[in-house]
Amino acid sequence: MNIKKIIADSIDYGDFNFENMIIESISADKGDFSLPCFSLAKELKKSPMLIAEEIKASVKESEYIKKVEIVSGYVNFFLNIPLIAETVLTEFKDNSAFKSGEGKGKVVCIDYGSPNLAKYLHIGHLKTTIIGESLARLFEQLGYTVKRLNYVGDYGTPFGKIIGGLKLWGSIEEVKSRGNDALQEYYVRFNKEEENNPELSQMARDIFKKIEEKDAEIYPLYEFIINIAKEDCKRMFDLLGVHFDDWRGESYYNNYVEDTRALLESKNLLVDSQGAKIVDLTSYDLTPAVIFKSDGTSLYVTRDICAVLKRKAEYNFDKMIYVTDIAQILNFKQLFKIMELAGCDFYKDMEHVAYGRFSLPDGKISSRRGKQAVLVDLIEYTLNHANEVIADRKFEIENPEDVAKKVTRAVINYSVLKTERIKDSVFEVDKAFAFDGETAPYMQYTYTRLASILRKYTETSTECDLSALNEDAFQIVKMINSFNDAISLALTKRDPSIVSKKLIDLCKAFNKYYNSTKILDGNIASTNAKIKLIRALKTTLSVGFNLICIDTLEEM
Ligand code: ARG
């Protein structure tokens, strides 16, 4: 329900947008909602105190408003809590109240994850993956059809190096048994030996050329190693709870470079520059974009042009969102400008969602796979930590492995989504596990508390006395009621941390209430009222957790 609108509608005073001016009161003695009158003073040429008095006098009787008071320029509204609680808790008893039809019939493509397959997934990939997934879920919540696109980097000389390494020092059997670890070793060794042996560079280029020509010997090898690398990626994404619809990457879209050439030529956009073909963007304050190198091969931006043309044709998206590191900002500015100049009107629907850096505290997590910890190291470390915590706390649970997995996923995903998207953040594993801070386990634990209360309780009558809900309980009611605003805002700002923040606040509010209130108090009517609140809260948390990629647990 729109409480602010109900209050605003009760005011019969001039032609102002009171709905936007009403705020939640800061303390219970100031009512539940307040209207500050200061901004009206100038226009009305009256003192805020006088305006507040006049507004108070104008308030029409409403079953929702219990009393109105004025305190130094504020009109404070005390509401009929049981009636509002009844309306809100009935509205939010199941998750249908959190769905909206705003995106019905609209398609949103989100390009995220999108790692380069020649390397291990590194810590930085967490941000694109989890922010992208959260945005996908937010869009779905509002009824959009979402296409999850994992635009893998599977093109370029690095793959020539891996195959070169395999031929020189490895074997198919080794790759079959050791998987991506073997491929990574070839790559690292190749790069190292290349420093003293320039012939190796030529070898890598030759092999890559053969990949492009779909050479009968090399191409199957390429497909073989790509599949191994993809499987490894998929395993990581599965652990994080992320699943893609489309894995076509750079090499796939590179098959369509001629369409791109034709389009850009038809618009006279391709200019010669020292043998290369570029699009001159200097009059738009951008550096020129090289589209074809002098040897005719494509570049990163070229393949993105190919991809967006194909995606438009295939998905007919209403929005095409790219989630990457802020370092790629120039690439996307160039891409969008080129699409505009090429007369593709959908350039307006293309959007770059950038994020800040994500790092680990120095030396905290050691790596078995190289100098720096990579994503799999982080996941393993976190999983071990989760297992220790579970063993320490002696949880009596049926499936500790499943709980450890879900806690691990929550800890990692929340470490990304708790911070504003654009800010840099550091993953502090030990803090992330505290059960009493602003952490994912704290949230999951709060949820199990709700689940456990509901398990213990069987309703024997429908009697329900909502006047048993005190101020603390009413805080929770208000927060549930405004949760949809947080969802909308998070989507508009493309920033899931808004939902995270709201969920933490909800958990805190509930724990405060729980610590001072006996829920199962022996009185049927008042217990039923509290149970009604707990049901709506549990629904709200489960919707919210899903949006920020945290699994709910019924017990832990
Ligand atoms: N593979 C790139 C990287 O790891 C990200 C790709 C982003 N998507 C795109 N369409 N350019 O940095």
Coordinates of C-alpha atoms in Angstrom, one line a residue, residues 26-422:
I26 CA 12.9 9.6 13.0
S27 CA 11.5 8.5 16.4
A28 CA 8.3 7.1 17.7
D29 CA 7.4 10.3 19.7
K30 CA 7.3 12.1 16.3
G31 CA 4.7 9.8 14.9
D32 CA 5.1 7.3 12.0
F33 CA 5.4 9.8 9.2
S34 CA 6.1 13.5 9.1
L35 CA 5.6 16.4 6.8
P36 CA 8.3 19.1 7.1
C37 CA 6.8 22.5 6.2
F38 CA 10.0 24.5 5.7
S39 CA 10.2 24.2 1.9
L40 CA 6.6 25.7 1.7
A41 CA 7.5 28.8 3.7
K42 CA 9.0 30.8 0.9
E43 CA 6.3 30.2 -1.6
L44 CA 3.5 30.8 0.9
K45 CA 5.3 33.6 2.6
K46 CA 4.3 32.3 6.0
S47 CA 6.3 30.7 8.8
P48 CA 6.7 26.9 8.8
M49 CA 5.0 26.8 12.2
L50 CA 1.9 28.5 10.9
I51 CA 1.8 26.4 7.8
A52 CA 2.1 23.2 9.9
E53 CA -0.8 24.4 12.0
E54 CA -3.0 25.1 9.0
I55 CA -2.1 21.8 7.4
K56 CA -3.0 20.0 10.6
A57 CA -6.4 21.8 10.7
S58 CA -7.0 20.7 7.1
V59 CA -6.5 17.0 7.6
K60 CA -9.6 15.1 6.8
E61 CA -10.6 12.2 8.9
S62 CA -9.2 8.9 7.7
E63 CA -9.5 5.4 9.3
Y64 CA -5.7 5.1 8.7
I65 CA -4.8 8.2 10.7
K66 CA -5.1 8.0 14.5
K67 CA -3.8 11.4 15.4
V68 CA -1.9 14.4 14.0
E69 CA 0.5 16.6 16.0
I70 CA 2.7 19.5 15.2
V71 CA 6.2 20.1 16.5
S72 CA 8.2 23.1 15.3
G73 CA 7.4 23.1 11.6
Y74 CA 6.6 19.4 11.3
V75 CA 3.2 17.8 11.0
N76 CA 3.5 14.4 12.6
F77 CA 1.1 11.6 11.7
F78 CA 0.4 8.8 14.0
L79 CA -1.2 5.9 12.1
N80 CA -3.7 3.3 12.9
I81 CA -1.1 0.6 13.1
P82 CA -3.3 -2.5 13.3
L83 CA -5.2 -1.5 10.2
I84 CA -2.1 -0.7 8.2
A85 CA -0.4 -3.8 9.4
E86 CA -3.5 -5.8 8.3
T87 CA -3.4 -4.3 4.9
V88 CA 0.4 -4.6 4.3
L89 CA 0.7 -8.1 5.8
T90 CA -2.2 -9.4 3.7
E91 CA -0.7 -7.8 0.6
F92 CA 2.7 -9.3 1.1
K93 CA 1.7 -12.7 2.4
D94 CA 3.2 -14.3 -0.8
N95 CA 5.7 -13.2 -3.3
S96 CA 3.1 -12.2 -6.0
A97 CA 3.1 -8.7 -4.4
F98 CA 6.8 -8.3 -5.3
K99 CA 6.3 -9.0 -9.0
S100 CA 5.5 -6.3 -11.5
G101 CA 4.4 -6.3 -15.1
E102 CA 6.5 -3.2 -16.0
G103 CA 8.8 -5.3 -18.2
K104 CA 6.2 -7.5 -19.8
G105 CA 7.0 -8.2 -23.4
K106 CA 10.4 -6.5 -23.2
V107 CA 13.7 -8.3 -23.7
V108 CA 16.9 -7.4 -21.9
C109 CA 20.2 -8.9 -23.0
I110 CA 22.9 -8.8 -20.4
D111 CA 26.5 -9.6 -21.3
Y112 CA 28.4 -10.5 -18.2
G113 CA 30.9 -13.0 -16.9
S114 CA 32.4 -13.1 -20.3
P115 CA 35.9 -14.3 -19.3
N116 CA 38.9 -14.9 -21.5
L117 CA 39.2 -18.6 -21.7
A118 CA 43.0 -18.6 -22.1
K119 CA 43.3 -17.7 -18.4
Y120 CA 41.9 -18.8 -15.1
L121 CA 38.9 -16.9 -13.9
H122 CA 40.4 -14.3 -11.7
I123 CA 39.0 -12.4 -8.7
G124 CA 38.0 -9.5 -10.9
H125 CA 35.5 -11.7 -12.8
L126 CA 33.5 -12.0 -9.6
K127 CA 32.1 -8.5 -10.0
T128 CA 30.9 -8.8 -13.6
T129 CA 29.4 -12.2 -12.8
I130 CA 27.6 -11.4 -9.7
I131 CA 26.5 -7.9 -10.6
G132 CA 25.3 -9.2 -14.0
E133 CA 23.4 -12.0 -12.4
S134 CA 21.8 -9.8 -9.8
L135 CA 20.7 -7.3 -12.5
A136 CA 19.3 -10.3 -14.5
R137 CA 17.2 -11.3 -11.5
L138 CA 16.1 -7.7 -10.8
F139 CA 14.9 -7.4 -14.4
E140 CA 13.1 -10.7 -14.2
Q141 CA 11.4 -9.7 -11.0
L142 CA 9.9 -6.8 -12.9
G143 CA 8.6 -9.1 -15.6
Y144 CA 11.3 -8.6 -18.3
T145 CA 12.5 -11.5 -20.4
V146 CA 16.3 -11.7 -19.7
K147 CA 18.9 -13.3 -21.9
R148 CA 22.1 -14.1 -20.0
L149 CA 25.0 -13.8 -22.4
N150 CA 28.4 -15.1 -21.5
Y151 CA 30.6 -13.6 -24.3
V152 CA 33.6 -15.8 -23.8
G153 CA 37.0 -14.6 -25.0
D154 CA 38.0 -17.5 -27.2
Y155 CA 39.8 -15.7 -30.0
G156 CA 43.4 -14.7 -30.5
T157 CA 47.0 -15.8 -30.3
P158 CA 46.8 -16.9 -26.6
F159 CA 45.0 -20.0 -28.0
G160 CA 47.9 -20.4 -30.4
K161 CA 50.2 -20.4 -27.4
I162 CA 48.2 -23.0 -25.5
I163 CA 48.1 -25.3 -28.4
G164 CA 51.8 -24.6 -29.0
G165 CA 52.6 -25.5 -25.4
L166 CA 50.5 -28.7 -25.6
K167 CA 52.4 -29.8 -28.7
L168 CA 55.8 -29.0 -27.3
W169 CA 55.5 -30.2 -23.7
G170 CA 52.1 -31.8 -23.1
S171 CA 49.7 -34.3 -24.4
I172 CA 46.0 -34.8 -25.0
E173 CA 46.0 -37.4 -22.2
E174 CA 47.4 -35.0 -19.7
V175 CA 44.8 -32.4 -20.6
K176 CA 42.1 -35.0 -20.3
S177 CA 43.2 -36.0 -16.8
R178 CA 44.3 -32.6 -15.5
G179 CA 41.9 -30.3 -17.3
N180 CA 42.4 -26.6 -17.3
D181 CA 45.3 -26.7 -14.9
A182 CA 47.4 -28.4 -17.6
L183 CA 46.3 -25.8 -20.2
Q184 CA 47.2 -23.0 -17.9
E185 CA 50.6 -24.4 -17.3
Y186 CA 51.3 -24.6 -21.1
Y187 CA 50.2 -21.0 -21.4
V188 CA 52.4 -19.7 -18.6
R189 CA 55.4 -21.7 -19.7
F190 CA 54.9 -20.6 -23.3
N191 CA 54.8 -16.9 -22.3
K192 CA 58.0 -17.4 -20.3
E193 CA 60.0 -19.3 -22.9
E194 CA 58.9 -16.9 -25.6
E195 CA 60.9 -14.1 -23.9
N196 CA 64.1 -15.8 -25.0
N197 CA 62.9 -17.5 -28.0
P198 CA 61.1 -15.3 -30.6
E199 CA 60.4 -18.2 -32.8
L200 CA 57.8 -19.3 -30.3
S201 CA 55.9 -16.0 -31.0
Q202 CA 55.8 -16.9 -34.7
M203 CA 54.7 -20.4 -33.9
A204 CA 51.7 -19.1 -31.8
R205 CA 50.7 -16.7 -34.6
D206 CA 50.9 -19.5 -37.2
I207 CA 48.8 -21.8 -35.0
F208 CA 46.2 -19.1 -34.5
K209 CA 46.1 -18.5 -38.2
K210 CA 45.3 -22.2 -38.7
I211 CA 42.6 -22.0 -36.1
E212 CA 41.1 -19.2 -38.2
E213 CA 41.4 -21.2 -41.3
K214 CA 39.8 -24.1 -39.6
D215 CA 42.8 -26.3 -40.4
A216 CA 42.0 -30.0 -40.3
E217 CA 44.6 -30.8 -37.6
I218 CA 44.6 -27.6 -35.5
Y219 CA 40.9 -26.7 -35.4
P220 CA 39.8 -29.9 -33.6
L221 CA 42.6 -29.3 -31.0
Y222 CA 41.3 -25.8 -30.5
E223 CA 37.7 -27.0 -30.0
F224 CA 39.1 -29.6 -27.6
I225 CA 40.9 -27.1 -25.4
I226 CA 38.1 -24.5 -25.6
N227 CA 35.6 -27.1 -24.2
I228 CA 38.0 -28.0 -21.4
A229 CA 38.3 -24.3 -20.5
K230 CA 34.6 -23.8 -20.8
E231 CA 33.8 -26.7 -18.5
D232 CA 36.1 -25.3 -15.9
C233 CA 34.4 -21.9 -16.1
K234 CA 31.0 -23.6 -15.9
R235 CA 32.0 -25.3 -12.7
M236 CA 32.9 -22.0 -11.2
F237 CA 29.7 -20.3 -12.3
D238 CA 27.7 -23.3 -11.0
L239 CA 29.3 -22.9 -7.6
L240 CA 28.3 -19.2 -7.6
G241 CA 24.7 -20.2 -8.7
V242 CA 25.0 -18.5 -12.1
H243 CA 23.8 -20.0 -15.3
F244 CA 24.0 -18.6 -18.8
D245 CA 21.6 -18.9 -21.8
D246 CA 24.2 -18.2 -24.4
W247 CA 28.0 -19.0 -24.5
R248 CA 28.8 -17.7 -27.9
G249 CA 31.9 -15.6 -27.8
E250 CA 34.4 -13.7 -29.8
S251 CA 35.3 -16.5 -32.2
Y252 CA 31.7 -17.1 -33.1
Y253 CA 30.9 -13.5 -33.9
N254 CA 34.2 -13.1 -35.8
N255 CA 32.5 -15.2 -38.5
Y256 CA 30.5 -12.2 -39.3
V257 CA 33.2 -9.6 -39.8
E258 CA 32.3 -9.2 -43.4
D259 CA 28.8 -8.0 -42.4
T260 CA 30.4 -5.4 -40.2
R261 CA 32.8 -4.3 -43.0
A262 CA 29.9 -4.0 -45.4
L263 CA 27.8 -1.9 -43.0
L264 CA 30.6 0.5 -42.1
E265 CA 31.7 0.9 -45.8
S266 CA 28.1 1.6 -46.8
K267 CA 28.1 4.5 -44.4
N268 CA 31.6 5.6 -45.5
L269 CA 32.9 5.2 -42.0
L270 CA 36.0 3.1 -42.8
V271 CA 39.1 5.2 -43.4
D272 CA 42.6 4.0 -44.3
S273 CA 45.3 4.6 -41.7
Q274 CA 48.8 3.1 -42.3
G275 CA 47.3 0.1 -43.9
A276 CA 44.7 -0.4 -41.1
K277 CA 41.0 0.5 -41.4
I278 CA 39.8 2.8 -38.7
V279 CA 36.7 4.8 -37.8
D280 CA 37.7 8.3 -37.0
L281 CA 36.0 9.4 -33.8
T282 CA 38.1 12.4 -33.0
S283 CA 35.3 14.9 -33.6
Y284 CA 33.4 13.1 -30.7
D285 CA 36.4 13.5 -28.3
L286 CA 37.2 9.8 -28.7
T287 CA 40.3 8.2 -30.0
P288 CA 40.0 6.5 -33.5
A289 CA 38.8 3.0 -33.4
V290 CA 40.8 0.5 -35.3
I291 CA 38.4 -1.9 -37.0
F292 CA 40.8 -4.0 -39.1
K293 CA 44.5 -4.3 -38.6
S294 CA 46.8 -4.0 -41.6
D295 CA 46.8 -7.8 -41.9
G296 CA 43.1 -7.7 -42.2
T297 CA 42.3 -9.3 -38.8
S298 CA 39.6 -7.9 -36.5
L299 CA 39.9 -6.3 -33.1
Y300 CA 38.0 -6.5 -29.8
V301 CA 35.7 -3.6 -30.8
T302 CA 35.1 -5.1 -34.3
R303 CA 33.8 -8.4 -32.8
D304 CA 31.6 -6.4 -30.5
I305 CA 30.0 -4.7 -33.5
C306 CA 29.5 -8.1 -35.1
A307 CA 28.0 -9.4 -31.9
V308 CA 25.5 -6.6 -31.3
L309 CA 24.3 -6.7 -34.9
K310 CA 23.6 -10.5 -34.5
R311 CA 22.1 -10.1 -31.1
K312 CA 19.7 -7.4 -32.3
A313 CA 18.6 -9.6 -35.2
E314 CA 18.3 -12.7 -33.0
Y315 CA 16.9 -11.4 -29.7
N316 CA 15.4 -8.1 -30.8
F317 CA 16.4 -6.7 -27.5
D318 CA 14.9 -3.6 -25.9
K319 CA 18.1 -3.2 -23.8
M320 CA 21.6 -4.5 -24.3
I321 CA 23.7 -4.2 -21.2
Y322 CA 27.4 -4.8 -20.8
V323 CA 28.8 -5.4 -17.4
T324 CA 32.5 -4.9 -17.3
D325 CA 35.4 -3.3 -15.4
I326 CA 35.5 0.4 -15.6
A327 CA 38.7 0.1 -17.5
Q328 CA 36.7 -0.8 -20.7
I329 CA 34.9 2.4 -20.7
L330 CA 36.6 3.7 -23.9
N331 CA 35.9 0.5 -25.8
F332 CA 32.1 0.9 -25.1
K333 CA 32.0 4.6 -25.8
Q334 CA 33.6 3.8 -29.2
L335 CA 31.3 0.9 -29.8
F336 CA 28.1 2.9 -29.1
K337 CA 29.3 5.9 -31.2
I338 CA 30.1 3.6 -34.1
M339 CA 26.6 2.0 -34.0
E340 CA 25.1 5.5 -33.9
L341 CA 27.1 6.6 -36.9
A342 CA 26.2 3.4 -38.7
G343 CA 22.6 4.4 -38.4
C344 CA 21.7 1.6 -35.9
D345 CA 19.0 3.3 -33.9
F346 CA 19.3 0.7 -31.2
Y347 CA 22.6 2.3 -30.1
K348 CA 20.3 4.2 -27.7
D349 CA 19.5 0.9 -25.9
M350 CA 23.1 -0.1 -25.4
E351 CA 24.5 0.5 -22.0
H352 CA 27.7 0.0 -20.2
V353 CA 27.4 -0.9 -16.6
A354 CA 30.9 -0.4 -15.1
Y355 CA 32.2 -1.3 -11.7
G356 CA 35.1 -0.6 -9.4
R357 CA 38.0 -2.9 -8.5
F358 CA 37.6 -6.0 -6.3
S359 CA 40.7 -7.3 -4.5
L360 CA 41.9 -9.5 -1.7
P361 CA 43.9 -8.3 1.3
D362 CA 47.5 -9.0 0.6
G363 CA 48.8 -12.5 1.2
K364 CA 45.6 -13.6 2.8
I365 CA 44.7 -16.3 0.4
S366 CA 47.6 -18.3 -1.1
S367 CA 47.4 -19.7 -4.5
R368 CA 48.3 -23.2 -5.6
R369 CA 48.1 -22.1 -9.2
G370 CA 50.5 -19.2 -9.7
K371 CA 51.6 -16.0 -8.1
Q372 CA 48.2 -14.6 -7.4
A373 CA 45.1 -16.2 -6.0
V374 CA 42.5 -16.9 -8.7
L375 CA 38.8 -17.4 -8.3
V376 CA 39.0 -21.1 -7.7
D377 CA 41.5 -20.4 -4.8
L378 CA 39.1 -18.0 -3.3
I379 CA 36.2 -20.4 -3.6
E380 CA 38.2 -23.3 -2.1
Y381 CA 39.4 -21.1 0.8
T382 CA 35.9 -19.8 1.5
L383 CA 34.5 -23.3 1.4
N384 CA 37.1 -24.6 3.9
H385 CA 36.3 -21.7 6.1
A386 CA 32.5 -22.4 5.9
N387 CA 33.2 -26.1 6.8
E388 CA 35.2 -25.0 9.9
V389 CA 32.6 -22.6 11.0
I390 CA 29.9 -25.2 10.7
A391 CA 32.0 -27.8 12.6
D392 CA 32.8 -25.2 15.3
R393 CA 29.3 -24.1 15.9
K394 CA 28.1 -27.7 16.1
F395 CA 25.0 -27.0 14.0
E396 CA 22.6 -29.8 14.1
I397 CA 21.7 -30.0 10.5
E398 CA 20.8 -32.8 8.1
N399 CA 23.0 -31.8 5.2
P400 CA 26.1 -29.9 6.4
E401 CA 27.7 -30.1 2.9
D402 CA 24.8 -28.4 1.3
V403 CA 24.8 -25.7 4.0
A404 CA 28.5 -25.1 3.6
K405 CA 28.1 -24.7 -0.2
K406 CA 25.2 -22.3 0.2
V407 CA 27.0 -20.3 2.9
T408 CA 30.1 -20.1 0.7
R409 CA 28.2 -18.9 -2.3
A410 CA 26.4 -16.3 -0.1
V411 CA 29.6 -15.0 1.5
I412 CA 31.2 -14.6 -1.9
N413 CA 28.3 -13.1 -3.7
Y414 CA 27.4 -10.8 -0.9
S415 CA 31.0 -9.6 -0.7
V416 CA 30.4 -8.2 -4.2
L417 CA 26.9 -6.9 -3.8
K418 CA 27.2 -5.2 -0.4
T419 CA 29.3 -2.4 -1.8
E420 CA 28.1 0.3 -4.2
R421 CA 28.7 -1.0 -7.7
I422 CA 31.2 1.7 -8.7

